[in-house]
N, CA, C and O of each residue as an XYZ file, in Angstrom:
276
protein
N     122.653     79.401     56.049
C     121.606     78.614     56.663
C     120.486     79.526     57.181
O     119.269     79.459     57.004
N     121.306     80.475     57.932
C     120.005     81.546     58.320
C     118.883     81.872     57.084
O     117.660     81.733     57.066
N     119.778     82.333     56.125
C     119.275     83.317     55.054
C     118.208     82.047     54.409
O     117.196     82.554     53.925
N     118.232     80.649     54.317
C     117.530     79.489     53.772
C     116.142     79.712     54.644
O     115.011     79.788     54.165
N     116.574     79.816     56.310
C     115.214     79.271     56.983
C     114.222     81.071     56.689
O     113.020     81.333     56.734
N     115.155     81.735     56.473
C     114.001     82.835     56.476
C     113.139     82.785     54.968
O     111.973     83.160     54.847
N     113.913     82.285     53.965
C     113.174     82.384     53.302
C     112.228     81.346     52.916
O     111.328     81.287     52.078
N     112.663     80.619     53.703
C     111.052     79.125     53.822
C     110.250     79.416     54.947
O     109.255     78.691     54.908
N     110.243     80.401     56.254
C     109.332     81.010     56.552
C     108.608     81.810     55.548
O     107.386     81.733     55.422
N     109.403     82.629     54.786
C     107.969     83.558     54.272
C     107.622     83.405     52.841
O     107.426     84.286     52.005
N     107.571     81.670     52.678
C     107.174     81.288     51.709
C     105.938     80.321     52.493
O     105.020     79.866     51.810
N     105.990     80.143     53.506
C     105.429     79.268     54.419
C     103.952     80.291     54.809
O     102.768     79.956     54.817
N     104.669     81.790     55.147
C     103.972     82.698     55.891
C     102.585     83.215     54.933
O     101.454     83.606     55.222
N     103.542     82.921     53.289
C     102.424     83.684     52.325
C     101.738     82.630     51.790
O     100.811     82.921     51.034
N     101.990     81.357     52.019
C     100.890     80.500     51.634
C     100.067     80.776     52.607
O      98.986     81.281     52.301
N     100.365     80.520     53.970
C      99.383     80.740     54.948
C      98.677     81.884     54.763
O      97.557     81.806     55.269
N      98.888     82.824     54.275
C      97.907     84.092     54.342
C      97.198     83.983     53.172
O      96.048     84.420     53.115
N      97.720     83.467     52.242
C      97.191     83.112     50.656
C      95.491     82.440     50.677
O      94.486     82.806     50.069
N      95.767     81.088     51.861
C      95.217     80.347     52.347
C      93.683     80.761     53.147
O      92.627     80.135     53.050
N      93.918     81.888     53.870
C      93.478     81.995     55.132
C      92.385     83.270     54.306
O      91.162     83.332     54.429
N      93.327     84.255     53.421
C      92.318     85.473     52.885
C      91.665     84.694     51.934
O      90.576     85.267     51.980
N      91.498     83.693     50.993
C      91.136     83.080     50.191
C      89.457     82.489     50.850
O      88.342     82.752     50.399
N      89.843     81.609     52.077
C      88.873     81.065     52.845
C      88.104     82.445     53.253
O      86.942     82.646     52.901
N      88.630     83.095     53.793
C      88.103     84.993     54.292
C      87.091     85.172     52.836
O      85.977     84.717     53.095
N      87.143     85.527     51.872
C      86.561     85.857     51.029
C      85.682     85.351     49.861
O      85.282     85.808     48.790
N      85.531     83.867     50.755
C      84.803     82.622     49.260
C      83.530     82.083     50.933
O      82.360     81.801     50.673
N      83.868     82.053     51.952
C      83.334     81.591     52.832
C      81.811     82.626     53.098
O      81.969     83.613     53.816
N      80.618     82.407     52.605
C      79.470     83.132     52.650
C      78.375     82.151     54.125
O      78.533     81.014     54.568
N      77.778     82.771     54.337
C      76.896     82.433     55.676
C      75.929     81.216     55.449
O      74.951     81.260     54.703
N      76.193     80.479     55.944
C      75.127     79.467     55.212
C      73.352     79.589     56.333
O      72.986     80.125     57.378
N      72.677     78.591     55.095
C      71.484     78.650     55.363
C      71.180     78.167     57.157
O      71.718     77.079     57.359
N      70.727     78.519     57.969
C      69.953     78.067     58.927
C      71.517     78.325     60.458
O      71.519     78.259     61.688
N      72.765     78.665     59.193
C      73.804     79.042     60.140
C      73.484     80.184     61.363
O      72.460     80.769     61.010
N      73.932     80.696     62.583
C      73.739     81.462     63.163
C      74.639     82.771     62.649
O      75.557     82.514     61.871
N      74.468     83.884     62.964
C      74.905     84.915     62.487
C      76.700     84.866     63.830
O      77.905     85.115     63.788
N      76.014     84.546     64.452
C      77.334     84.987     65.745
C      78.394     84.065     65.532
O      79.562     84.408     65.712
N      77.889     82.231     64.941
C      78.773     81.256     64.968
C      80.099     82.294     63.838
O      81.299     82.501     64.014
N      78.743     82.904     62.255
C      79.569     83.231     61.465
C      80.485     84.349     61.777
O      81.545     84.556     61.187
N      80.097     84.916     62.557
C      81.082     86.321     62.664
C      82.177     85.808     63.989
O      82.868     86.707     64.469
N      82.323     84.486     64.532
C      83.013     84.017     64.911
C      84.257     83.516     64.420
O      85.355     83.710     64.942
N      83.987     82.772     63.245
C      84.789     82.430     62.212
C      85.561     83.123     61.304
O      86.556     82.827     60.643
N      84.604     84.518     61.463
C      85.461     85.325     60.007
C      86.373     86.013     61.201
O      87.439     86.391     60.714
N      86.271     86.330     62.803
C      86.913     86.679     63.471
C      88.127     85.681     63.776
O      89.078     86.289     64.265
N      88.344     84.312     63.616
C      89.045     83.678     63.967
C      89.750     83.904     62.623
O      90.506     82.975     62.905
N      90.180     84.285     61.445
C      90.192     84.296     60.254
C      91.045     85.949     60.161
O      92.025     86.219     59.467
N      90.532     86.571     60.797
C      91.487     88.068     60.954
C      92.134     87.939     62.238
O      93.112     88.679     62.349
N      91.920     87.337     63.074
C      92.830     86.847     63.712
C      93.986     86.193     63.497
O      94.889     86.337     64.321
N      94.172     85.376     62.384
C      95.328     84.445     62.217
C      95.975     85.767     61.010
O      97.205     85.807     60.976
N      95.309     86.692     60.165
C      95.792     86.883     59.328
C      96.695     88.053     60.408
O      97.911     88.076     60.215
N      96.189     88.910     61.406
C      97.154     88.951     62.533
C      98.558     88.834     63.149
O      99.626     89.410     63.352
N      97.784     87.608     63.324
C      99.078     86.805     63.628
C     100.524     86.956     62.595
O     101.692     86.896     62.981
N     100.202     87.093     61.679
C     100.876     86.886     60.306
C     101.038     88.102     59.829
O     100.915     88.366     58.632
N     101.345     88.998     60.782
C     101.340     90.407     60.152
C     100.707     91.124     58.951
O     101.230     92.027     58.298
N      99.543     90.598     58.772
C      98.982     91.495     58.003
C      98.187     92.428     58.389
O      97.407     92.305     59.332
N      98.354     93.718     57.501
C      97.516     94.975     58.382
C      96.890     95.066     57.455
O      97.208     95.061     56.266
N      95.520     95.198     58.175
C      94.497     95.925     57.356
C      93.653     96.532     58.633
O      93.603     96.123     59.793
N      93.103     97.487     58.098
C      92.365     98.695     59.464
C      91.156     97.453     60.269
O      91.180     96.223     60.205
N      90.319     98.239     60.888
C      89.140     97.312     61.417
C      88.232     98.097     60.009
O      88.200     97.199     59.168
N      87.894     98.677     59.734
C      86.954     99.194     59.096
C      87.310     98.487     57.752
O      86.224     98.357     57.187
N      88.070     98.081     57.135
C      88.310     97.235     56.252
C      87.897     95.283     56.291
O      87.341     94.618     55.417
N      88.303     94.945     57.316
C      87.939     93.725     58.082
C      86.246     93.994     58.186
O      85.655     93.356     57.314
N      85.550     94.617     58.863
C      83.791     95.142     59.044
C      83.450     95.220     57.540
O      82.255     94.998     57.345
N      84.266     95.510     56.260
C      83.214     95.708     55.013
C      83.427     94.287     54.638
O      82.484     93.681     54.130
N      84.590     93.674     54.839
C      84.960     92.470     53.957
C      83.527     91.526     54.608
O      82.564     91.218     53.906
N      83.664     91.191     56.028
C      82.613     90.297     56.724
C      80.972     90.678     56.086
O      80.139     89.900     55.622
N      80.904     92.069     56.257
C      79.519     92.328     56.296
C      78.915     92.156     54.443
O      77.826     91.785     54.005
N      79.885     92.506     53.898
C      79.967     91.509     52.587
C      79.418     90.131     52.190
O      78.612     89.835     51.307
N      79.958     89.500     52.926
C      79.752     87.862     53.166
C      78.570     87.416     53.536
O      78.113     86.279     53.414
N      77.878     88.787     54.198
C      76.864     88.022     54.955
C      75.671     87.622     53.582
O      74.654     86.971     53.818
């Protein structure tokens, strides 16, 4: 039973990150948007991926955003 729920967490865990870097990297700044709302969002966005143990440096996170813009 153990060995079941762990592995529907991290089938759970990698959709969620699947999910979350997907939105991270298709999500571009829109017209008349504010710059701060957007760098709010892509912060709420490495935040969850965070949460979810994914590592990536800050200087990696700063090219992906500044990308987007």
């Amino acid at each position: 039973m153990h060995q079941d729920l762990v592995e529907r967490y991290h089938q759970s865990a990698r959709q969620e990150r699947y999910e979350i870097i997907t939105l991270m990297i298709t999500t571009k700044i829109r017209d008349g948007e504010s710059v701060t709302a957007y760098l709010q969002k892509m912060q709420r966005y490495v935040d969850c991926l965070l949460k979810l143990d994914v590592n990536f440096d800050e200087e990696l996170a700063i090219e992906i955003i500044l990308h987007l813009l």
